[in-house]
Coordinates of C-alpha atoms (C1' of nucleotides) in Angstrom, one line a residue:
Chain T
X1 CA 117.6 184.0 116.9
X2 CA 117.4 180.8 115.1
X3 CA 119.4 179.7 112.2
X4 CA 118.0 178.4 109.3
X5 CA 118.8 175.5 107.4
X6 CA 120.2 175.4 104.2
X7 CA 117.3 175.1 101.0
X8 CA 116.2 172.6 99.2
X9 CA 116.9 174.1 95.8
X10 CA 120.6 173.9 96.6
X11 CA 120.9 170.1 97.2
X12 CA 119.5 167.1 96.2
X13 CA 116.9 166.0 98.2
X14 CA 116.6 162.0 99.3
X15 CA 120.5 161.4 98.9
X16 CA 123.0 162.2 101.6
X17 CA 126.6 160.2 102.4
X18 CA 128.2 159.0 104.8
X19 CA 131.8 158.7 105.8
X20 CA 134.2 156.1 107.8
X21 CA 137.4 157.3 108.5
X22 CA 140.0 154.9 108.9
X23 CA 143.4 156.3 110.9
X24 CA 145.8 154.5 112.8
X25 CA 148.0 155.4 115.7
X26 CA 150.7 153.2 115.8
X27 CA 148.3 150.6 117.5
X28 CA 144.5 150.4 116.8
X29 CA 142.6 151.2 113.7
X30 CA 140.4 154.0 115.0
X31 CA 137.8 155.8 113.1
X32 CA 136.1 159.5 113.4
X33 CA 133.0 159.1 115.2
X34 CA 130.9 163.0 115.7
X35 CA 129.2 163.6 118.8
X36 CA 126.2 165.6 118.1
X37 CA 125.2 169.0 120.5
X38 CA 123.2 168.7 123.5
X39 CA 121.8 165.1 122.3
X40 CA 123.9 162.3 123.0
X41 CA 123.8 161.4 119.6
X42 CA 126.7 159.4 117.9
X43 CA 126.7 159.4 114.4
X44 CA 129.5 158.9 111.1
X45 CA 130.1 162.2 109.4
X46 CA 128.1 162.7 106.6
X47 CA 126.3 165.6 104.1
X48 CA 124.4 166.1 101.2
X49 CA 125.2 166.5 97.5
X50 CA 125.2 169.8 96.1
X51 CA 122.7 169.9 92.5
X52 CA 125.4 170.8 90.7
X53 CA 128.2 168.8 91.9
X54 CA 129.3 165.3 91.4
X55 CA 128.6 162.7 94.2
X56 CA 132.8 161.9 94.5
X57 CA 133.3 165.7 95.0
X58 CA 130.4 166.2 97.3
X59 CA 132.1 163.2 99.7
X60 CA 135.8 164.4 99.3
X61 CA 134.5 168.3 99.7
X62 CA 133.0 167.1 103.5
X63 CA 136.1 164.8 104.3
X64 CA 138.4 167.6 103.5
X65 CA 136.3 169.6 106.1
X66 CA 136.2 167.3 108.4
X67 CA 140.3 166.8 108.4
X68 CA 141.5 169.7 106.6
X69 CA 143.1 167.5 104.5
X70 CA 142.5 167.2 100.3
X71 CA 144.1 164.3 98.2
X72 CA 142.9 161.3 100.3
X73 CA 142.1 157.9 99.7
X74 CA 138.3 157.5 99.4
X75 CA 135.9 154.8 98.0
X76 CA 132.6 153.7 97.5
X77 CA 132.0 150.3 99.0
X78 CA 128.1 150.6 99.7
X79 CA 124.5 152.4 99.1
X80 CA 122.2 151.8 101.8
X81 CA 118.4 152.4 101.4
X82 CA 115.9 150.9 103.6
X83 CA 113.1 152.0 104.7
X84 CA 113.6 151.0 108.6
X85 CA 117.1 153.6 108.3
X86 CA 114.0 156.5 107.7
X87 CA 113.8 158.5 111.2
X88 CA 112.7 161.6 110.5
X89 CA 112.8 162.3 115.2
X90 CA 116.9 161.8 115.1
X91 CA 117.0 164.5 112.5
X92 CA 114.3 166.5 113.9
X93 CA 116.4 166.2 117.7
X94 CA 119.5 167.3 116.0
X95 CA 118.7 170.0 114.3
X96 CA 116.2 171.4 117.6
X97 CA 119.1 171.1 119.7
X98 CA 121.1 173.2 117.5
X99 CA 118.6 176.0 117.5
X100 CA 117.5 175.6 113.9
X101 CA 114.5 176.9 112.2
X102 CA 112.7 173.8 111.2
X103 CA 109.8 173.7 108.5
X104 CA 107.2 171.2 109.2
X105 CA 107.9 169.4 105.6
X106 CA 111.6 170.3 105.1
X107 CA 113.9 168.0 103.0
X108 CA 116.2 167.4 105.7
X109 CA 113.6 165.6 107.6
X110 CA 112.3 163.5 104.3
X111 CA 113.6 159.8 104.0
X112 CA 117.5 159.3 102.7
X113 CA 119.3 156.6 101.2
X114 CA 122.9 157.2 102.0
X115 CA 125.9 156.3 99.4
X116 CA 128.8 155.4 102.6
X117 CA 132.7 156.0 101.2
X118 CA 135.4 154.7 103.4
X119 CA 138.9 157.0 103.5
X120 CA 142.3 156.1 104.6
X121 CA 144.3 158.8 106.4
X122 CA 147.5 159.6 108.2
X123 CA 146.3 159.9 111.5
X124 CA 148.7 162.9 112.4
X125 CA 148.5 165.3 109.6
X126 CA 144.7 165.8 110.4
X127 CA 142.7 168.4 112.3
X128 CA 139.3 166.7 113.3
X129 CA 136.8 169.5 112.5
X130 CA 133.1 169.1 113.7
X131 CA 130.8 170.0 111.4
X132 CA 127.7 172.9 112.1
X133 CA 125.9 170.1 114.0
X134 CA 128.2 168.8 116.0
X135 CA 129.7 169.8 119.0
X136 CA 132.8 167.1 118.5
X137 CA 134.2 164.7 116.0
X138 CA 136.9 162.3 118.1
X139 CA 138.9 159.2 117.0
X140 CA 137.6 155.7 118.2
X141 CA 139.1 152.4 118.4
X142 CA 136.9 150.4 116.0
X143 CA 136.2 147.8 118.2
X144 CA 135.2 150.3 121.0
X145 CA 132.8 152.3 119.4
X146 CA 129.7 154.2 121.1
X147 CA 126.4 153.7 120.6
X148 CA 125.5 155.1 116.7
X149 CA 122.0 156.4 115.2
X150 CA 120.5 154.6 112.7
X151 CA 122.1 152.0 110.8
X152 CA 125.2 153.8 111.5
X153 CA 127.0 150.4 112.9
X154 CA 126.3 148.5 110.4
X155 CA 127.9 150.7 107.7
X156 CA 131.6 150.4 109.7
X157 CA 131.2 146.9 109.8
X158 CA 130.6 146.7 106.1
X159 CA 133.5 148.9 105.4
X160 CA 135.9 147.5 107.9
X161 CA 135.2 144.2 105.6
X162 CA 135.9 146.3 102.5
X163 CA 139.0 147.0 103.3
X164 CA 139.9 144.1 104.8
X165 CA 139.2 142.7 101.3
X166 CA 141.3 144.9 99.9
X167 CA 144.1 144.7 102.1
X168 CA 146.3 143.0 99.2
X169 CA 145.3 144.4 96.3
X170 CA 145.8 148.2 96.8
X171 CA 148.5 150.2 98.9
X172 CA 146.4 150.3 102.1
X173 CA 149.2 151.4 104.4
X174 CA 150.2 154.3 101.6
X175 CA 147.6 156.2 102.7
X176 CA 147.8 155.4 106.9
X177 CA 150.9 155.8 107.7
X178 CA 153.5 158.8 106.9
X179 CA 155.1 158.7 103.3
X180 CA 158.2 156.8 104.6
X181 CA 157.7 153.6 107.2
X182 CA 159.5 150.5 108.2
X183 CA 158.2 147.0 107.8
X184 CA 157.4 146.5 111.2
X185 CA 155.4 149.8 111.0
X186 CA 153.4 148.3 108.1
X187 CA 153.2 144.9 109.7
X188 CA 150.8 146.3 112.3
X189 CA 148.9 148.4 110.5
X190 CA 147.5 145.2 108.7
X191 CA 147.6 143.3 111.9
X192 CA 145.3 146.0 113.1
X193 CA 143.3 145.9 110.1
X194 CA 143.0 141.9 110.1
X195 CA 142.3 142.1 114.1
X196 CA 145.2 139.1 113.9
X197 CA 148.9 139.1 114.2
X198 CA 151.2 137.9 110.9
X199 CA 154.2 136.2 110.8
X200 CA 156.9 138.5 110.3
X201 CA 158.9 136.7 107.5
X202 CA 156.0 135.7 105.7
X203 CA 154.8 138.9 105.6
X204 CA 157.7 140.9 104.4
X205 CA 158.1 138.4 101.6
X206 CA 154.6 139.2 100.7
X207 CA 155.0 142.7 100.5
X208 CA 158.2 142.9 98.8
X209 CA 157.0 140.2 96.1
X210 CA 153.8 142.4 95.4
X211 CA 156.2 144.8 94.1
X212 CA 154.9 148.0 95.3
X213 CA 157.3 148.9 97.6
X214 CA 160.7 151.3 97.2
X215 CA 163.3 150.7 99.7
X216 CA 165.3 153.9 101.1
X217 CA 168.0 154.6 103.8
X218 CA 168.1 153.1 107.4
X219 CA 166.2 154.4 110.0
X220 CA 168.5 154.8 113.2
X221 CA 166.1 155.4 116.2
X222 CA 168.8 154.9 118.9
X223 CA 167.8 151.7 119.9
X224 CA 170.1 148.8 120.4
X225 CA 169.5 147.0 117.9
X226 CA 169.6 147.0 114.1
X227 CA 168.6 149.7 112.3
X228 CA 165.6 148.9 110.0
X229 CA 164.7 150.1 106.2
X230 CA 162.2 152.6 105.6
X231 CA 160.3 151.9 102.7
X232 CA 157.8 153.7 100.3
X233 CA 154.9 152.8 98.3
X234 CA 156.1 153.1 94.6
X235 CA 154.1 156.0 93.0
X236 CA 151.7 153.7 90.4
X237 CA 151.8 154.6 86.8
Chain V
X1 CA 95.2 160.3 73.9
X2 CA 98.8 161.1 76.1
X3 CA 99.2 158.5 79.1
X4 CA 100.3 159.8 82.1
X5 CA 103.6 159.5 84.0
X6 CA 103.6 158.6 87.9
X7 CA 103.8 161.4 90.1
X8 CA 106.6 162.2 92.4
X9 CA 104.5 161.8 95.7
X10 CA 105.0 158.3 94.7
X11 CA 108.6 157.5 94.4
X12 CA 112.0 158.8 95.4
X13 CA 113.4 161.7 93.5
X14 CA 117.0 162.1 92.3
X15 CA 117.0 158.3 92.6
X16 CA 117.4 155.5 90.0
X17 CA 118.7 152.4 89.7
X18 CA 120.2 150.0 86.9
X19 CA 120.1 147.0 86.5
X20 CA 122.9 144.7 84.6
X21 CA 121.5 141.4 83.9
X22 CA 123.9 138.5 83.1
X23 CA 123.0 135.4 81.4
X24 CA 125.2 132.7 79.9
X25 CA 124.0 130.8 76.9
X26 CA 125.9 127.9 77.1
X27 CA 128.9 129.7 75.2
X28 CA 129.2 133.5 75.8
X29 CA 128.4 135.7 78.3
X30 CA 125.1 137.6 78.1
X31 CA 123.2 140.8 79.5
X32 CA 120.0 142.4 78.8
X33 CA 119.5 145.0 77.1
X34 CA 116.2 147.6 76.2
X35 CA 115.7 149.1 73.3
X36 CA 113.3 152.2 73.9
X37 CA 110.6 153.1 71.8
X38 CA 111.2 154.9 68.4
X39 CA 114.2 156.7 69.7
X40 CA 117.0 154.2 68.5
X41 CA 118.2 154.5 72.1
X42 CA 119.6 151.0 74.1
X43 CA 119.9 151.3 77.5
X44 CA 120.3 149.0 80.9
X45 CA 117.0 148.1 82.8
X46 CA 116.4 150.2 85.7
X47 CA 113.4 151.7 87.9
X48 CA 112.8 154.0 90.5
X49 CA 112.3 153.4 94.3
X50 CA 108.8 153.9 96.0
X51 CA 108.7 156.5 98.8
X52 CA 107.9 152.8 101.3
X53 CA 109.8 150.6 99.6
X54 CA 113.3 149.2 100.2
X55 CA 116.0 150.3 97.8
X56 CA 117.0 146.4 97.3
X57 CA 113.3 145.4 97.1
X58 CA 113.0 148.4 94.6
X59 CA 115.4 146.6 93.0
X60 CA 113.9 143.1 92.8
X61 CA 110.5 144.2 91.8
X62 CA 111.9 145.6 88.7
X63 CA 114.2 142.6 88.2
X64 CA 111.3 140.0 88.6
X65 CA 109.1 142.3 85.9
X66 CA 111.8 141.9 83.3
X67 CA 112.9 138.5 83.6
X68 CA 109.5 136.9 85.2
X69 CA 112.0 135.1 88.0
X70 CA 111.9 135.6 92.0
X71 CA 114.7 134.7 93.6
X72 CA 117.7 135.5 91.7
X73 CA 121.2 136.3 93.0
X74 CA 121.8 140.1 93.0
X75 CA 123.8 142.3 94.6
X76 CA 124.7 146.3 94.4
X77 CA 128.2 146.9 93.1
X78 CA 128.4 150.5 92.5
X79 CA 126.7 154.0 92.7
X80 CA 126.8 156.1 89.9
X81 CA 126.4 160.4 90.8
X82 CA 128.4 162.1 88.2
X83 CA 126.7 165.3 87.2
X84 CA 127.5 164.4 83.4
X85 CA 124.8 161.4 83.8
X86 CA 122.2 164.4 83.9
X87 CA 120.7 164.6 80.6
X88 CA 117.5 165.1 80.8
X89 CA 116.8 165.9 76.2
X90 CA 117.9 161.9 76.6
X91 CA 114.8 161.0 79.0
X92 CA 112.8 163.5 77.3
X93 CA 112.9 162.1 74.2
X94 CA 111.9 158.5 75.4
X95 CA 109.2 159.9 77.6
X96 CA 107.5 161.9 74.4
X97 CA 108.1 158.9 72.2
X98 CA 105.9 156.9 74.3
X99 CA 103.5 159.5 74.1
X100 CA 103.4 160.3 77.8
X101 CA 102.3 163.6 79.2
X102 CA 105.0 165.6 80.5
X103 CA 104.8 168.6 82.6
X104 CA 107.8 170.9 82.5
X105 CA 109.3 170.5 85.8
X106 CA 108.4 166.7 85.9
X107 CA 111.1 165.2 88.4
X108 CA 111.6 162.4 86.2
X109 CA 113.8 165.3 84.3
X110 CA 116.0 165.8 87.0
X111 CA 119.1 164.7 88.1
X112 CA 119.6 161.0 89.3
X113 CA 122.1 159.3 90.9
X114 CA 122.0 155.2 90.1
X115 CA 122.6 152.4 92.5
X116 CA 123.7 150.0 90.1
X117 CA 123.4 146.3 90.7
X118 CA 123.9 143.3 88.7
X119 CA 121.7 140.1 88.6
X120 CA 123.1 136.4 87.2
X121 CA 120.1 134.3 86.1
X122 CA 119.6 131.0 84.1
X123 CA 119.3 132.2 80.5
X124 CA 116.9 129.1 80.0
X125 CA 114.0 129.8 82.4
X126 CA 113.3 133.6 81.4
X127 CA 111.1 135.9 79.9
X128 CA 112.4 138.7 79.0
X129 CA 109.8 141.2 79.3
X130 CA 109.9 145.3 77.9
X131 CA 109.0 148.0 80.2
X132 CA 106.3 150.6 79.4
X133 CA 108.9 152.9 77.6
X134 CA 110.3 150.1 75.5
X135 CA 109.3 148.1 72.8
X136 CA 112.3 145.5 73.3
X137 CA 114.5 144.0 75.9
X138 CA 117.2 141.8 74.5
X139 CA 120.2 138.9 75.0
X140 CA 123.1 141.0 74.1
X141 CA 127.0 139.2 74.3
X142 CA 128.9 141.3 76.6
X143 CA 131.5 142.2 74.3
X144 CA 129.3 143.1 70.8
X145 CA 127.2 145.9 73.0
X146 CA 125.3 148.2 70.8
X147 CA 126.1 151.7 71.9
X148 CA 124.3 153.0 75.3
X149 CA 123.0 156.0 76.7
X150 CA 124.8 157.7 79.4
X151 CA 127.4 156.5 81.4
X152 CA 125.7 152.4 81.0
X153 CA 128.7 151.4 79.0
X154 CA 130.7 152.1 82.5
X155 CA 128.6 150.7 84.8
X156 CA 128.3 147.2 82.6
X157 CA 132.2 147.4 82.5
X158 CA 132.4 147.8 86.3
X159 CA 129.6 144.9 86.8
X160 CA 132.2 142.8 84.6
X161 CA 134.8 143.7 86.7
X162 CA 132.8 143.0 90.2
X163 CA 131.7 139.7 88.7
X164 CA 135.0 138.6 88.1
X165 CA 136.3 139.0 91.4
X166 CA 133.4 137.4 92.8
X167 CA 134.1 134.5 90.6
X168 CA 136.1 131.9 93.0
X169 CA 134.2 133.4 96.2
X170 CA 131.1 132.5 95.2
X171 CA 128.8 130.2 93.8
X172 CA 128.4 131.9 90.5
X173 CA 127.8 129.3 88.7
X174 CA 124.8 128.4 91.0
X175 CA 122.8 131.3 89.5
X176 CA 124.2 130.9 85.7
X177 CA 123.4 126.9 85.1
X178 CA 120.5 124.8 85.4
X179 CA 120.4 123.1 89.1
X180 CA 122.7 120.4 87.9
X181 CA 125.7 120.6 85.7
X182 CA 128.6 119.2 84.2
X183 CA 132.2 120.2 85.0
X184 CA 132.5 121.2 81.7
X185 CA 130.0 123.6 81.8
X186 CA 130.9 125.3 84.9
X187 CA 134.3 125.3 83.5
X188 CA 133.1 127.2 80.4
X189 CA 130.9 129.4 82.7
X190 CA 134.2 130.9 83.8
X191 CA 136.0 130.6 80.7
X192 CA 132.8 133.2 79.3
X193 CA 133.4 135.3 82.4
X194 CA 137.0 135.7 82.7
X195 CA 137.2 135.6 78.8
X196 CA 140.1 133.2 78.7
X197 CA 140.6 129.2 78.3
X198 CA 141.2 127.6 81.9
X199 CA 143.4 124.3 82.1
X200 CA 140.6 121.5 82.8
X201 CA 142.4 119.4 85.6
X202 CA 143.2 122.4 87.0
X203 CA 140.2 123.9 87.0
X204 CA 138.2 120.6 88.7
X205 CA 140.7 120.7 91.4
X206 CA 140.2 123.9 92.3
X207 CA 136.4 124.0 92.5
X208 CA 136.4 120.9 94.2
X209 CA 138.5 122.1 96.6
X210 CA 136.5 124.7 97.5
X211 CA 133.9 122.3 98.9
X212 CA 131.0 123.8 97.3
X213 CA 129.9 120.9 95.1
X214 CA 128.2 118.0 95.4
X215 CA 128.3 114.9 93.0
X216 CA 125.1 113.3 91.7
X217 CA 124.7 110.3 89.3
X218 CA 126.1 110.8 85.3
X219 CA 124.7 112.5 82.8
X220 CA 124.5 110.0 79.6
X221 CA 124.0 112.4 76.4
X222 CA 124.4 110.0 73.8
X223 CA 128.0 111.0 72.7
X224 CA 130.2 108.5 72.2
X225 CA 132.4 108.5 75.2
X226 CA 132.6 109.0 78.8
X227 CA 129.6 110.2 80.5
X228 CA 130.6 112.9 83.1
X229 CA 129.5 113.6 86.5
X230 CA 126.3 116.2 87.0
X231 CA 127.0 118.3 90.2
X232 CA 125.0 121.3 92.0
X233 CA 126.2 123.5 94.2
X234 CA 125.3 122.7 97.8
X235 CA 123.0 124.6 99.7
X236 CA 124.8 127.2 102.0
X237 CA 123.9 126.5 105.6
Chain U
dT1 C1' 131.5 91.2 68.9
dG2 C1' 135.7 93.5 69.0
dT3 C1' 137.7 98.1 67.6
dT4 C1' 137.8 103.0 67.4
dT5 C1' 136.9 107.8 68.9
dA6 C1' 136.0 111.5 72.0
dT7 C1' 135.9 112.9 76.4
dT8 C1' 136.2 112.3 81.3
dG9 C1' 138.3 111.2 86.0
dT10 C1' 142.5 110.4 88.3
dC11 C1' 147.3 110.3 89.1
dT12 C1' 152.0 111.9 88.8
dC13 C1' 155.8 114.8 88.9
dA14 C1' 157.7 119.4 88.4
dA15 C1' 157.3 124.3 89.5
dT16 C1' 155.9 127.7 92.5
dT17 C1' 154.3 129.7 96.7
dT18 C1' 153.8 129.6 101.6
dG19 C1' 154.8 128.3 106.6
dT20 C1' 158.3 127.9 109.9
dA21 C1' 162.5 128.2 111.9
dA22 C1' 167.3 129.1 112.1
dC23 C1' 171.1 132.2 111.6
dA24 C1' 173.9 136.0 110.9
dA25 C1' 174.2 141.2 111.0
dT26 C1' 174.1 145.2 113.7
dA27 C1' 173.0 149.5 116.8
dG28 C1' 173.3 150.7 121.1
dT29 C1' 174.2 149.2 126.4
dA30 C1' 176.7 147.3 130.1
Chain R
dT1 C1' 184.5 143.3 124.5
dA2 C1' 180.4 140.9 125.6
dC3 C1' 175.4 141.3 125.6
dT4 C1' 170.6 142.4 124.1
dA5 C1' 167.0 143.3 121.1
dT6 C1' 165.6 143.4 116.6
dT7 C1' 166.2 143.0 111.7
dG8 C1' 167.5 141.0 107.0
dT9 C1' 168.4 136.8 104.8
dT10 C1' 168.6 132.1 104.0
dA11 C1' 167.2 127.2 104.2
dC12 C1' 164.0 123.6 104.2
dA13 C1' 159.5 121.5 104.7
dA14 C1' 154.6 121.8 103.5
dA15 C1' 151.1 123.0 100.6
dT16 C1' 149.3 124.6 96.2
dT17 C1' 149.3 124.9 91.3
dG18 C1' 150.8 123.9 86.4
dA19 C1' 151.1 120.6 82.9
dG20 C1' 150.8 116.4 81.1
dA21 C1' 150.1 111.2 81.0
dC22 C1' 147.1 107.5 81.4
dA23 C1' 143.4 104.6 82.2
dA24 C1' 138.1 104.3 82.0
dT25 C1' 134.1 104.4 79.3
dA26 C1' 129.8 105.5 76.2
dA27 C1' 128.5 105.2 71.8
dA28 C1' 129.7 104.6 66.8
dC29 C1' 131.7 101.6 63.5
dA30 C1' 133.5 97.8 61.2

DNA sequence: TGTTTATTGTCTCAATTTGTAACAATAGTA
DNA sequence: TACTATTGTTACAAATTGAGACAATAAACA
């Protein structure tokens, strides 16, 4: 009773993608590593394009499965090709293990050069879904990540420096943290980002010059202190 | 007397890339452009990837046949994989103008999604070189484009954009000039890509400052006045 | 051989931005 | 009412940048 694996006249053979999903939990910047069945293998999610589909869609159609939700932040930031990431026995081992029909010369098994996206989402409103292959899909501390396949590594560390890159220049914590969030909450979510604290004046004069930020009622948490702001990021035009 | 096209056991299908090719003539900014054979049809340089071949050295290859020069700064800025790039009348119509053979189902019809990357060379030591399909490759200023097929009007304007935030981070420049230069004409290097004047003092400062530079002896052109400094960039350790 | 012209290298001072710390406000506790 | 922890704001020094002035100089010219 094996399954069979989905043809090649439905997708484009020789392109897949691959995703790193940034969340954070109040503390670390974590990302959603999948663990797949019965093979110890650690891997990104990732998927293949559709031949009638754009590339973006293809990408946001798997992240939305994989975290149930739509309307995310996601970008580009990097094709990889070599030759070195072409292992057709990974493949092969997943799809055995899953107990999948596997014809000697099938696309899946060909070489790939993989088109990775990065997306930025608020770590609580998402389900982690695995995908057919996979028997989990868990949040990891960036810095303590498992073992990946390929050159699996090597595409979080390129996208961890995208969007460390990026920090200033877009609404980075719009999209990690919940629609309304105090300074301090914003404060670490670049601290985590940058892997290095900030000064706290400095930094709230940088964010409030960038003009991005809307600034709403107190936030009373019963502590005994002062009550901070929450803020927003200002919808752009 | 038809020639005939390579066959798909030989390269990567769905796969293409493009190539946007800057230059800088000593006033404005520059890129290469083809002109294809009896089609009136301009278009960026690209290529496809071998089935044992890199996706950068891919890349290269094709950059080297164009411009006749190894070792040239490039770097991948964007991935292109919207289905409305799929035309294939377009590559028919350049393929049959060249008198090629082409079977019906030939993969070079299909769909392909283009790693774009962009290339900065010294306008002075190159040879610009046609492909097979085209009877023209040409200096083209960046802002008096002729109109292109597909979406290559985007990806030059994204290339622009990538360049431009490259421009204080790295040695841009480097690739753009002749091994030594004057301030000035680093200065209007910049001026070309940003497309704006830039204050002079200011402007020295700043890319001294970045320690990047080193100062050789003056260059005496036979103006009457001053003879400025030549510098090169120094060699990255 | 001075004098002039165009351009370059450097310096100065003001304007702006950033780093750092101090201070006052305040929500809850003791 | 005093105390604690944290926040918003202000103040001042340090660093960076903007804008211009000025002296140096290579060749042309008188």
């Amino acid at each position: 009773m094996s399954k069979r694996l989905p043809s090649s006249s439905e997708f484009l053979s020789h392109i897949a993608y691959d995703l790193v999903i940034f969340g954070f939990d109040g503390h670390d910047l974590k990302i959603l590593i999948l663990e797949y069945h019965n093979t110890g293998f650690f891997a990104l999610p990732g998927g293949f394009v559709r031949r009638d589909e754009n590339l973006e869609n293809a990408v946001q159609r798997g992240l939305t499965e994989r975290t149930g939700i739509d309307s995310i932040y996601l970008e580009q930031f990097y094709t990889f090709g070599s030759v070195q990431r072409y292992k057709p026995e990974v493949m092969e081992a997943i799809v055995k293990a899953n107990d999948f029909e596997l014809p000697p010369q099938h696309w899946m098994l060909d070489r790939f050069i993989s088109v990775a996206h990065f997306a930025l989402i608020n770590y609580n409103n998402v389900s982690p879904t695995p995908d057919e292959l996979s028997d989990s899909i868990e949040w990891y501390n960036v810095n303590e990540l498992p073992d990946l396949i390929l050159d699996h590594k090597k595409i979080v560390k390129k996208a961890h420096e995208h969007l460390i890159s990026n920090l200033y220049s877009r609404p980075v914590g719009k999209n990690l943290l919940p629609e309304r969030f105090t300074m301090k909450e914003l404060q670490k979510v670049h601290e985590a980002i940058l892997g290095n604290p900030l000064r706290r004046t400095s930094f709230q004069r940088k964010m409030l010059s960038l003009d991005m930020l809307d600034r709403h009622e107190k936030l009373f948490s019963g502590k005994a202190h002062k009550a901070p702001y929450l803020y927003s990021f200002r919808e752009e035009e």
